[in-house]
PDB file of C-alpha atoms in Angstrom:
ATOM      1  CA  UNK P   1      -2.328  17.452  32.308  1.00 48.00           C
ATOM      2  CA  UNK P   2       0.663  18.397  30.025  1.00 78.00           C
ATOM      3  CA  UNK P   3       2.422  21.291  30.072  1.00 82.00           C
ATOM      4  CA  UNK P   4       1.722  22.300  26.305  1.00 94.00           C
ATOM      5  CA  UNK P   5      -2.463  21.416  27.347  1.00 95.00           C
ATOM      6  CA  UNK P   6      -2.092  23.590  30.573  1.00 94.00           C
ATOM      7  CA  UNK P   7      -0.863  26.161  28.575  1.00 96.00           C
ATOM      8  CA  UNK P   8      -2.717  25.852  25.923  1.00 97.00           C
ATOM      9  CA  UNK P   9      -6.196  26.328  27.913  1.00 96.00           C
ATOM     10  CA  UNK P  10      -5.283  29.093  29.346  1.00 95.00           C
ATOM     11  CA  UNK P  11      -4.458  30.662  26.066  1.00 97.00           C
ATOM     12  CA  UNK P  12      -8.003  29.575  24.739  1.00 96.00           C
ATOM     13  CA  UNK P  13      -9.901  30.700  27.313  1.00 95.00           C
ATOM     14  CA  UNK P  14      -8.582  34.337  26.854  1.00 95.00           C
ATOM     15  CA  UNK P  15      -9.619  34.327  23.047  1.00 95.00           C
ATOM     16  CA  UNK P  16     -12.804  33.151  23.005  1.00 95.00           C
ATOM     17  CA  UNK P  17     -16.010  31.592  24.745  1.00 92.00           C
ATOM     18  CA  UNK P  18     -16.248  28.357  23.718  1.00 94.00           C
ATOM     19  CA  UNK P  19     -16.859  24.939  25.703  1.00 95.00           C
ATOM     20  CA  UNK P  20     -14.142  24.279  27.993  1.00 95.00           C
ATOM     21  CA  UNK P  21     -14.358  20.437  25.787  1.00 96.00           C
ATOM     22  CA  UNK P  22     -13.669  21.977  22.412  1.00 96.00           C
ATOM     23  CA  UNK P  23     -10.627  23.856  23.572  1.00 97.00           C
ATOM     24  CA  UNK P  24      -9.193  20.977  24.908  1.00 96.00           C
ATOM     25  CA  UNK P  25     -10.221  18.747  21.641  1.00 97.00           C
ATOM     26  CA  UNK P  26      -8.308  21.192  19.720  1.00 97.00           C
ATOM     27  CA  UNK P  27      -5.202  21.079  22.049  1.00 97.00           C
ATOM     28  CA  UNK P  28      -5.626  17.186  21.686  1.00 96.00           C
ATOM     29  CA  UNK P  29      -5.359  17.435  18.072  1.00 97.00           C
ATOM     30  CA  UNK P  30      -2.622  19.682  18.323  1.00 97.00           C
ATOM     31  CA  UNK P  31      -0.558  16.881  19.883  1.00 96.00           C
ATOM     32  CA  UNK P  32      -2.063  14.402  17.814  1.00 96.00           C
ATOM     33  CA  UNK P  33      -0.395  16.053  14.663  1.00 96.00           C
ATOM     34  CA  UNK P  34       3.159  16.052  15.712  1.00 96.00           C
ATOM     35  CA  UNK P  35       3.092  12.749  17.073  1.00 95.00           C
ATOM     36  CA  UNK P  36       1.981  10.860  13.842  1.00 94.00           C
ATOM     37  CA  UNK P  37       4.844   8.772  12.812  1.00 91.00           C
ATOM     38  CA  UNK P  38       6.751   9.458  15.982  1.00 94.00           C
ATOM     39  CA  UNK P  39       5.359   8.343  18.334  1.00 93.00           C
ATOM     40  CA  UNK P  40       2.961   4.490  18.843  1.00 92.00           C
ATOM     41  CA  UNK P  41       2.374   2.114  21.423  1.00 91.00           C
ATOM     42  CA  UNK P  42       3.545  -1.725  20.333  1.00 89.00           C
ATOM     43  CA  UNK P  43       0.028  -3.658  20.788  1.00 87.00           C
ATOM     44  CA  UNK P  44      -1.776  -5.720  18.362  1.00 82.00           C
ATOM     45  CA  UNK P  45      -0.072  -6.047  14.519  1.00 81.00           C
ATOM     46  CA  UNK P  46       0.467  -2.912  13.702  1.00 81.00           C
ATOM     47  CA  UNK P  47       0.884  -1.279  16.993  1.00 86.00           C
ATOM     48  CA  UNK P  48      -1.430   1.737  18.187  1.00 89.00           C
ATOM     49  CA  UNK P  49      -0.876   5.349  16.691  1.00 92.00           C
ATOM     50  CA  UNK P  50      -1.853   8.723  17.877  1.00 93.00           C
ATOM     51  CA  UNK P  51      -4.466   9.732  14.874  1.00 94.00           C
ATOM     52  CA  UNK P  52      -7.239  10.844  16.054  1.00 96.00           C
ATOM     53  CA  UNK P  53     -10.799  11.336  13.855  1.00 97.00           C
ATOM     54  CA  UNK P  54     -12.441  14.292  16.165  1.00 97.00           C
ATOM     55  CA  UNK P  55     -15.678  16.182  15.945  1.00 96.00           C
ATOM     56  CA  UNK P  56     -17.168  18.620  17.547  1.00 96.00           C
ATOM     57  CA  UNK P  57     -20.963  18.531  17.627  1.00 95.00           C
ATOM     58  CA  UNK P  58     -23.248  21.334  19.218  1.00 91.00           C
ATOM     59  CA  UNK P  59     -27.024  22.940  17.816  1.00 84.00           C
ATOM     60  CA  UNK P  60     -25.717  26.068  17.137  1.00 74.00           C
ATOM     61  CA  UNK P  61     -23.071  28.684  16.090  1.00 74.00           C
ATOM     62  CA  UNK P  62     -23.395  29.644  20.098  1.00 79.00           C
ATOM     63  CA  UNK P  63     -20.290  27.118  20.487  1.00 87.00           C
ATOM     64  CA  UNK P  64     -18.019  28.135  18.130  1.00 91.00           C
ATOM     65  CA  UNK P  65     -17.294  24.520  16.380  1.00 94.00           C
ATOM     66  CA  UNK P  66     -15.701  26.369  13.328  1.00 93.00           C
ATOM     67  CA  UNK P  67     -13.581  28.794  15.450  1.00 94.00           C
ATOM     68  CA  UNK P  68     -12.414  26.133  17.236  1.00 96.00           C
ATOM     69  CA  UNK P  69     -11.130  24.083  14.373  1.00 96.00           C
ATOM     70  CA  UNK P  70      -9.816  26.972  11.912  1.00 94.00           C
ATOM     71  CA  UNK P  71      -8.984  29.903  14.190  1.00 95.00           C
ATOM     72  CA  UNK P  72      -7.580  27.849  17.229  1.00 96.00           C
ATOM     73  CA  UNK P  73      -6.570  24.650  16.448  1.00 96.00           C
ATOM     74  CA  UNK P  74      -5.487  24.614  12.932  1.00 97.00           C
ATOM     75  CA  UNK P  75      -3.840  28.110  13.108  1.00 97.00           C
ATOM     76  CA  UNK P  76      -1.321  26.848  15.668  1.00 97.00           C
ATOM     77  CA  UNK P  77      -1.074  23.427  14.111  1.00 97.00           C
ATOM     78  CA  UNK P  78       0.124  25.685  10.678  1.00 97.00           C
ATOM     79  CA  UNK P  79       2.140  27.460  12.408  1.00 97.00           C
ATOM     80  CA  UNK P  80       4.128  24.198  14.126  1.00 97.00           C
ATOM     81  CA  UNK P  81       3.645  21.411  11.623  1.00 96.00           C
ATOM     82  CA  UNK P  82       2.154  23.087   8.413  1.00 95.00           C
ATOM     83  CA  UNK P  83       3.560  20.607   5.982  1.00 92.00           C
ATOM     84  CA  UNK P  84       1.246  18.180   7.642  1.00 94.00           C
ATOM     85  CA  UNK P  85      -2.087  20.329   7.082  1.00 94.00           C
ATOM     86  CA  UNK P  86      -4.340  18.565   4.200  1.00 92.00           C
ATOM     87  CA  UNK P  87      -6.895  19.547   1.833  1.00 90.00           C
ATOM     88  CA  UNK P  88     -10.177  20.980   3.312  1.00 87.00           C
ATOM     89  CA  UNK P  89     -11.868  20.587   0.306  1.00 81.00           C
ATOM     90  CA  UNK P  90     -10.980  17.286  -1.472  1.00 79.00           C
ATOM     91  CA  UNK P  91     -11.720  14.097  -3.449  1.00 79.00           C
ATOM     92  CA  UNK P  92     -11.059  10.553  -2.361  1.00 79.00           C
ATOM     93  CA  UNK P  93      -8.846  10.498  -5.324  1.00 81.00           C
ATOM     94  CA  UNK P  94      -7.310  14.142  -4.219  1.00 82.00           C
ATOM     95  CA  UNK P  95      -6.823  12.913  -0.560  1.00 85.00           C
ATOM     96  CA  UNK P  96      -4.898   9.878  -2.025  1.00 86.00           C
ATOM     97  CA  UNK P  97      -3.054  12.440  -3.955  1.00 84.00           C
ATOM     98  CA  UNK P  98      -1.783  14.329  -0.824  1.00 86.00           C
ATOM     99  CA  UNK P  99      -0.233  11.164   0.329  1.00 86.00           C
ATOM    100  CA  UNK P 100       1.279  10.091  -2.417  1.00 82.00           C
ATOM    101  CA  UNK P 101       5.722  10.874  -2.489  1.00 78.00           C
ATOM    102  CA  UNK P 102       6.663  13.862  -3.528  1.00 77.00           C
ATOM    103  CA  UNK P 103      10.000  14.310  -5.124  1.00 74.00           C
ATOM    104  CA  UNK P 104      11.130  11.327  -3.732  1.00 70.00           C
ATOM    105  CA  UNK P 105      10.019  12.130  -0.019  1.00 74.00           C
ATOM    106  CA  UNK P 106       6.909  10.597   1.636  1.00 73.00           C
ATOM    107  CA  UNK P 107       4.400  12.467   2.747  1.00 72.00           C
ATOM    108  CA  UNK P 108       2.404  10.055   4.263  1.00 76.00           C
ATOM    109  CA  UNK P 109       1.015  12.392   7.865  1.00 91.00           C
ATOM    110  CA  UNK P 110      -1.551  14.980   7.489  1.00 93.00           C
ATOM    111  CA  UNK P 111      -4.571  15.875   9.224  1.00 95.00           C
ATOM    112  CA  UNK P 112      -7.325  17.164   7.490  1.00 95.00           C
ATOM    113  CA  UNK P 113      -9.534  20.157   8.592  1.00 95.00           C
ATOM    114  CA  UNK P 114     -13.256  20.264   8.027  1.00 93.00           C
ATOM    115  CA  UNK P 115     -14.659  23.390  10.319  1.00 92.00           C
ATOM    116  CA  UNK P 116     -18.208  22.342   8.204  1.00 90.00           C
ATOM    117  CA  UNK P 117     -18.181  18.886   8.157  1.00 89.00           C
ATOM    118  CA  UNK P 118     -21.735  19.156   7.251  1.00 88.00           C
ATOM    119  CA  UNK P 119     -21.349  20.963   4.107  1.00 86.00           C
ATOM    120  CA  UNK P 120     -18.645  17.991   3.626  1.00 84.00           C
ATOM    121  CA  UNK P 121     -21.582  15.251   3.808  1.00 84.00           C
ATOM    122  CA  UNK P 122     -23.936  17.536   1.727  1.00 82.00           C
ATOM    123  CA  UNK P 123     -21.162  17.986  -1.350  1.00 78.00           C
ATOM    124  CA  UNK P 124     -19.876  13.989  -0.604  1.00 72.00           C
ATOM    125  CA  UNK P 125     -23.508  12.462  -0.869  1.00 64.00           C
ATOM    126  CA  UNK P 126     -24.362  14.543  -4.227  1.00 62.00           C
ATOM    127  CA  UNK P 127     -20.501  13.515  -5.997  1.00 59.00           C
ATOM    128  CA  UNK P 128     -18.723  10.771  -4.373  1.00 54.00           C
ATOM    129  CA  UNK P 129     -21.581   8.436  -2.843  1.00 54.00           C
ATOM    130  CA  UNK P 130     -19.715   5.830  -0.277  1.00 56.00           C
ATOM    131  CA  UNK P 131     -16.232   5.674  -1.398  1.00 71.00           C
ATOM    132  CA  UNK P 132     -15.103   9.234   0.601  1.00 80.00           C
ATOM    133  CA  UNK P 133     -15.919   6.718   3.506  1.00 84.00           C
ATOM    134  CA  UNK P 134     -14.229   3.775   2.561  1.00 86.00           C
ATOM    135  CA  UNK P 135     -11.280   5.775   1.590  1.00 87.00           C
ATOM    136  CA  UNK P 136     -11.084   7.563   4.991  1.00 90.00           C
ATOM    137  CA  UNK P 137     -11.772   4.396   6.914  1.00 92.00           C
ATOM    138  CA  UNK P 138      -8.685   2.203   5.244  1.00 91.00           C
ATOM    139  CA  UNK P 139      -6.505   5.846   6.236  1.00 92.00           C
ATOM    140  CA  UNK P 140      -8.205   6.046   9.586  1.00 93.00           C
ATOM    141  CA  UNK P 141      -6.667   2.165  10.011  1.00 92.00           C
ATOM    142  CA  UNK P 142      -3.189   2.931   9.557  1.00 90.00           C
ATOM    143  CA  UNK P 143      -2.262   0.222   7.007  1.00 88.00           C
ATOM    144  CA  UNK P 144      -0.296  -0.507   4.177  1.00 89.00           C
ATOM    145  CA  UNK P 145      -3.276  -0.409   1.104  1.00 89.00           C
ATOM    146  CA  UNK P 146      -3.679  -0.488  -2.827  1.00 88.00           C
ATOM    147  CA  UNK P 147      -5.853   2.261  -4.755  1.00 84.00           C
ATOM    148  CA  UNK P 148      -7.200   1.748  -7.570  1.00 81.00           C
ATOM    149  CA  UNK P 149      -7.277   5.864  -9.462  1.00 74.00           C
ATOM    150  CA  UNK P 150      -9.392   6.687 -12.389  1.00 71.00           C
ATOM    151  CA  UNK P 151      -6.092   7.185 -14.072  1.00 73.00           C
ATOM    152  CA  UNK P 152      -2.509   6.743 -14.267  1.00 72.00           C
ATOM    153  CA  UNK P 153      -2.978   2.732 -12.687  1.00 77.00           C
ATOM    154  CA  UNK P 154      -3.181   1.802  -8.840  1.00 84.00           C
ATOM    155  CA  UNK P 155      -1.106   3.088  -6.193  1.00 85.00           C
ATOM    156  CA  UNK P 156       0.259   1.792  -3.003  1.00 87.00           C
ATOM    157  CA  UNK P 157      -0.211   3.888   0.142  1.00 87.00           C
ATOM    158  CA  UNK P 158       2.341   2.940   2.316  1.00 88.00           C
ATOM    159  CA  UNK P 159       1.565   3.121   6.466  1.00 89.00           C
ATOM    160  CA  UNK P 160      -0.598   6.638   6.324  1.00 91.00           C
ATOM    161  CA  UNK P 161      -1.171   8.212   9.390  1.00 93.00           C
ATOM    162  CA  UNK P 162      -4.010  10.885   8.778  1.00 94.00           C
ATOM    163  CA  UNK P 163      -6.213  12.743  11.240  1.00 96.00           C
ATOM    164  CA  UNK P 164      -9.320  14.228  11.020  1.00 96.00           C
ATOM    165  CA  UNK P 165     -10.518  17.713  13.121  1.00 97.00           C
ATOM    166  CA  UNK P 166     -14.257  18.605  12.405  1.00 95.00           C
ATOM    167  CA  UNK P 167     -17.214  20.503  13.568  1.00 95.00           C
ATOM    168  CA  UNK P 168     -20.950  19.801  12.778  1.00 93.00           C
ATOM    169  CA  UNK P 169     -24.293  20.604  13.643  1.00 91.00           C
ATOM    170  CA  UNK P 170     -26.713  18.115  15.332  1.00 91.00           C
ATOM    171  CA  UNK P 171     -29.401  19.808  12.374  1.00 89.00           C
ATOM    172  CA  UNK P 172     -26.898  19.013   9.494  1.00 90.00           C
ATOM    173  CA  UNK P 173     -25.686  15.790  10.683  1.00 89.00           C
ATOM    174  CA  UNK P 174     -29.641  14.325  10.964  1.00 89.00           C
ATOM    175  CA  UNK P 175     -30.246  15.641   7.417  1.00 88.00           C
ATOM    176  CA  UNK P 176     -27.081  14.676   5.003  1.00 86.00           C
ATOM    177  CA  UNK P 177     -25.223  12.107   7.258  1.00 86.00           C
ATOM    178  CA  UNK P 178     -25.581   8.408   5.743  1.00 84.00           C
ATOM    179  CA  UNK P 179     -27.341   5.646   8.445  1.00 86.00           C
ATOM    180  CA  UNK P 180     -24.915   3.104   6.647  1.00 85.00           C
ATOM    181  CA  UNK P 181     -22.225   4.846   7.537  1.00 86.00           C
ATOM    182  CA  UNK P 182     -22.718   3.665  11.358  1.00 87.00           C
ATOM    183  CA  UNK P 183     -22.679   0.092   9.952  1.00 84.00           C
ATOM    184  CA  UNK P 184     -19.717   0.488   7.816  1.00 86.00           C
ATOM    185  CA  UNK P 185     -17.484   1.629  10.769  1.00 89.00           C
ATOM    186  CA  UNK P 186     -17.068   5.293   9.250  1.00 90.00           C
ATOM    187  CA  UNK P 187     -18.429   7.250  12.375  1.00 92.00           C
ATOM    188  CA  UNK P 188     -17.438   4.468  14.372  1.00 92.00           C
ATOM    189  CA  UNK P 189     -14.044   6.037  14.267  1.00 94.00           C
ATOM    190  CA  UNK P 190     -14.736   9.458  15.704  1.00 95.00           C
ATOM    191  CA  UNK P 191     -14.180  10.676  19.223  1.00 95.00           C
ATOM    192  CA  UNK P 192     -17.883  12.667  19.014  1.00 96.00           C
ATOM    193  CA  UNK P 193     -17.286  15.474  21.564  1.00 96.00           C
ATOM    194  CA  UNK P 194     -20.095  17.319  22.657  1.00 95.00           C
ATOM    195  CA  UNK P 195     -20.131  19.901  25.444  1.00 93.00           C
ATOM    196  CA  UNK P 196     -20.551  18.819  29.145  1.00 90.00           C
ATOM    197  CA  UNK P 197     -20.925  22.609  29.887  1.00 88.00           C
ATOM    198  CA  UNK P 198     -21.076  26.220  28.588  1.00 87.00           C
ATOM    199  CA  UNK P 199     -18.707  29.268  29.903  1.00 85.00           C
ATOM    200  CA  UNK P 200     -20.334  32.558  30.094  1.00 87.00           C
ATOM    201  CA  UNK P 201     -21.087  34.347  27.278  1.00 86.00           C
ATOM    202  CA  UNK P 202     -18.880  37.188  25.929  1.00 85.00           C
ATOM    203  CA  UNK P 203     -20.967  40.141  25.043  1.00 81.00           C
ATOM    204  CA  UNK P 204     -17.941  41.067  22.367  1.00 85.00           C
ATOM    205  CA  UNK P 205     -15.504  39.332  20.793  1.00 87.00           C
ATOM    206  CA  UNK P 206     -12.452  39.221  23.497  1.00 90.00           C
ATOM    207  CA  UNK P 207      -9.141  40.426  22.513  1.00 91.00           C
ATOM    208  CA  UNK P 208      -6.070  38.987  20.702  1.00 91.00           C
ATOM    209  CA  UNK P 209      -3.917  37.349  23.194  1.00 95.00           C
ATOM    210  CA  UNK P 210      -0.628  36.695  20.187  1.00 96.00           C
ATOM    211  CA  UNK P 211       2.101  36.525  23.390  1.00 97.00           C
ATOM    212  CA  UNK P 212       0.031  33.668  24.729  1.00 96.00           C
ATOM    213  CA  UNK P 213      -0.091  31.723  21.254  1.00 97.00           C
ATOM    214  CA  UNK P 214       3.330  32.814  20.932  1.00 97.00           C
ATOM    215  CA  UNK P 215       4.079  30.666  23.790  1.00 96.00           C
ATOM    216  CA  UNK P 216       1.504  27.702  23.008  1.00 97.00           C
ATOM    217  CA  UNK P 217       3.438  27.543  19.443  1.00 97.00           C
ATOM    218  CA  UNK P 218       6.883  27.526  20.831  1.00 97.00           C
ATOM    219  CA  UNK P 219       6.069  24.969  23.282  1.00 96.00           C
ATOM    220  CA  UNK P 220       4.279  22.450  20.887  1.00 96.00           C
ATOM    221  CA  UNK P 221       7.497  23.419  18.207  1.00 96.00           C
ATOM    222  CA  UNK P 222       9.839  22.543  21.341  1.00 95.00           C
ATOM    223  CA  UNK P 223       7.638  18.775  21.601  1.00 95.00           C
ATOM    224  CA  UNK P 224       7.666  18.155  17.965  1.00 96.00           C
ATOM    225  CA  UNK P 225      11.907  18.994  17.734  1.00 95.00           C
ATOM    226  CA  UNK P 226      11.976  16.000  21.070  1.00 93.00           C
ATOM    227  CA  UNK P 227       9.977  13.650  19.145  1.00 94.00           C
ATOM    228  CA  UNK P 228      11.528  14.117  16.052  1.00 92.00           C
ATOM    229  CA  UNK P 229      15.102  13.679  17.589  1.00 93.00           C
ATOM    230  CA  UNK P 230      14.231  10.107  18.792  1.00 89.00           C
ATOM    231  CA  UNK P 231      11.285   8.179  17.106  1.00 89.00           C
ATOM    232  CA  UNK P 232       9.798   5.067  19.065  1.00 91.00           C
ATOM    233  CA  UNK P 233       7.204   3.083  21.043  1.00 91.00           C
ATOM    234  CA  UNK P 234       5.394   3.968  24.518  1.00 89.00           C
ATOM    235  CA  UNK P 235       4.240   2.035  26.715  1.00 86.00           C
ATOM    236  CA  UNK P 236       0.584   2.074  28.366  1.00 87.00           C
ATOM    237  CA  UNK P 237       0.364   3.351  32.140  1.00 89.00           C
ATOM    238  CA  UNK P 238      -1.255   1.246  34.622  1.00 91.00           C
ATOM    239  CA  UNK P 239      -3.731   4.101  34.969  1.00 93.00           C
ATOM    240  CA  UNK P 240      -4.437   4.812  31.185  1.00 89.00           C
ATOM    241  CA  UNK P 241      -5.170   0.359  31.236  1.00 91.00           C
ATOM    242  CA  UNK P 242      -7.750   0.978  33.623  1.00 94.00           C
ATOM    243  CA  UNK P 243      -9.462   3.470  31.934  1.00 92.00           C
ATOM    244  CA  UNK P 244      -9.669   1.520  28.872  1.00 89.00           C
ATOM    245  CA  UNK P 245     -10.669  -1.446  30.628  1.00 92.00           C
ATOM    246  CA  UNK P 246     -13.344   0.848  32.393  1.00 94.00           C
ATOM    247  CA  UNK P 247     -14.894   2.138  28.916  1.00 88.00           C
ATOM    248  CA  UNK P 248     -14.802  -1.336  27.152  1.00 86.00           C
ATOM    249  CA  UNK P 249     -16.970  -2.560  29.703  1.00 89.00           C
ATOM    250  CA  UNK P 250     -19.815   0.329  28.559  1.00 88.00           C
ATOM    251  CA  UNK P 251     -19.762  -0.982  25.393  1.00 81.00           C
ATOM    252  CA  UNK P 252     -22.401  -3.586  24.495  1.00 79.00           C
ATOM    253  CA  UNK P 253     -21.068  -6.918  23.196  1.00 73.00           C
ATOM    254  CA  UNK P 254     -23.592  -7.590  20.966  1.00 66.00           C
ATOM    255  CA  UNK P 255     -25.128  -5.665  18.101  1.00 57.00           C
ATOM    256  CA  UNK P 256     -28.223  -3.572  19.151  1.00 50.00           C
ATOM    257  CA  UNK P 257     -31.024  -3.608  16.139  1.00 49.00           C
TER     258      UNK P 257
END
């Protein structure tokens, strides 16, 4: 493990009661933020980048899916890399917005928080039907793509590299997410993380621990300063191939009706 996710763990652990898997999601994200842009690995096209679409599913406020995406994970990532925070409450056309240059200056990594990604679905099925989706999906890819705004003409949205940190209910997710959106490739893109395990319960809320996210930030503000001083590829590890040899041979190779 790195040393920012060692670190980071042990921070987590003090501060709340949460699966051991949605601390370490959020530390993942974490990482995921400051390497947008930074850091890829040179396979197929485009190359492979470090955006992640994450959600944390559980049945109940017992695992602390918000906490973990507000209080832990985008509270340090605001406090590292908060230019690259987007909209929690947004549009397709106000997400394309976001990315759009600024003064001159791209701003074309974010990662966008949704601690009630059900609400999300609830308010995106009522106003903005299938294209919050679409929109997401062509970000999610990573290419170069035209859109077409309501006004002011079509815009170009050069390589974006947007992530996406979410929690949901298994209730909420049965009742407002879309069936086509499996087919479509929308949840297709999420790393769905739902707990192996539960730690024991805390009877009260613990204690602050700021000296420990004190050090988390400074570490992760240490990584970002490295990456930023020297942008370029990576290359894959013998034992991160076999891995994802080993989990493309659980997936089925045809479609299953």
């Amino acid at each position: 493990m790195s040393q920012f996710l060692a670190q980071w763990e042990e921070y987590a652990q003090s501060v709340t009661d949460a699966p051991h898997d949605f601390l370490h999601s959020a530390g993942l994200m974490a990482l995921s933020t400051i390497s947008l842009g930074r850091r890829w690995i040179d396979r197929g096209v485009n190359g492979v980048h470090p955006n992640l679409f994450l959600m944390l599913v559980a049945g109940s406020s017992r695992d602390r899916k918000s906490f973990c995406v507000s209080d832990l994970g985008m509270t340090l990532i605001r406090s590292v890399e908060p230019k690259r925070v987007g909209p929690e409450d947004f549009s397709p056309e106000g997400l394309i917005s976001t990315l759009l240059p600024v003064d001159g200056k791209r701003r074309r990594a974010i990662v966008v928080p949704q601690p009630e990604f059900g609400e999300y679905l609830a308010r995106s099925s009522r106003q903005y039907a299938a294209n919050t989706s679409s929109t997401l999906c062509k970000l999610y890819d990573g290419q170069t793509f035209d859109h077409k705004r309501s006004k002011g003409g079509p815009v170009t949205i050069k390589d974006p590299r947007v992530s996406f940190f979410g929690g949901v209910a298994f209730g909420m997710l049965a009742k407002y997410g879309d069936p086509a959106d499996w087919a479509t490739g929308f949840y297709a893109r999420f790393l769905w993380v739902i707990p192996s395990a539960r730690r024991p319960r805390s009877e009260v809320i613990p204690p602050a621990n700021p000296d420990g996210f004190n050090r988390c930030a400074n570490t992760l503000r240490d990584l970002k300063d490295r990456l930023k001083t020297s942008r370029r590829s990576l290359e894959i590890s013998k034992e991160a191939l076999d891995l994802v040899r080993a989990f493309g041979e659980t997936i089925p190779e045809k479609d299953l009706n």
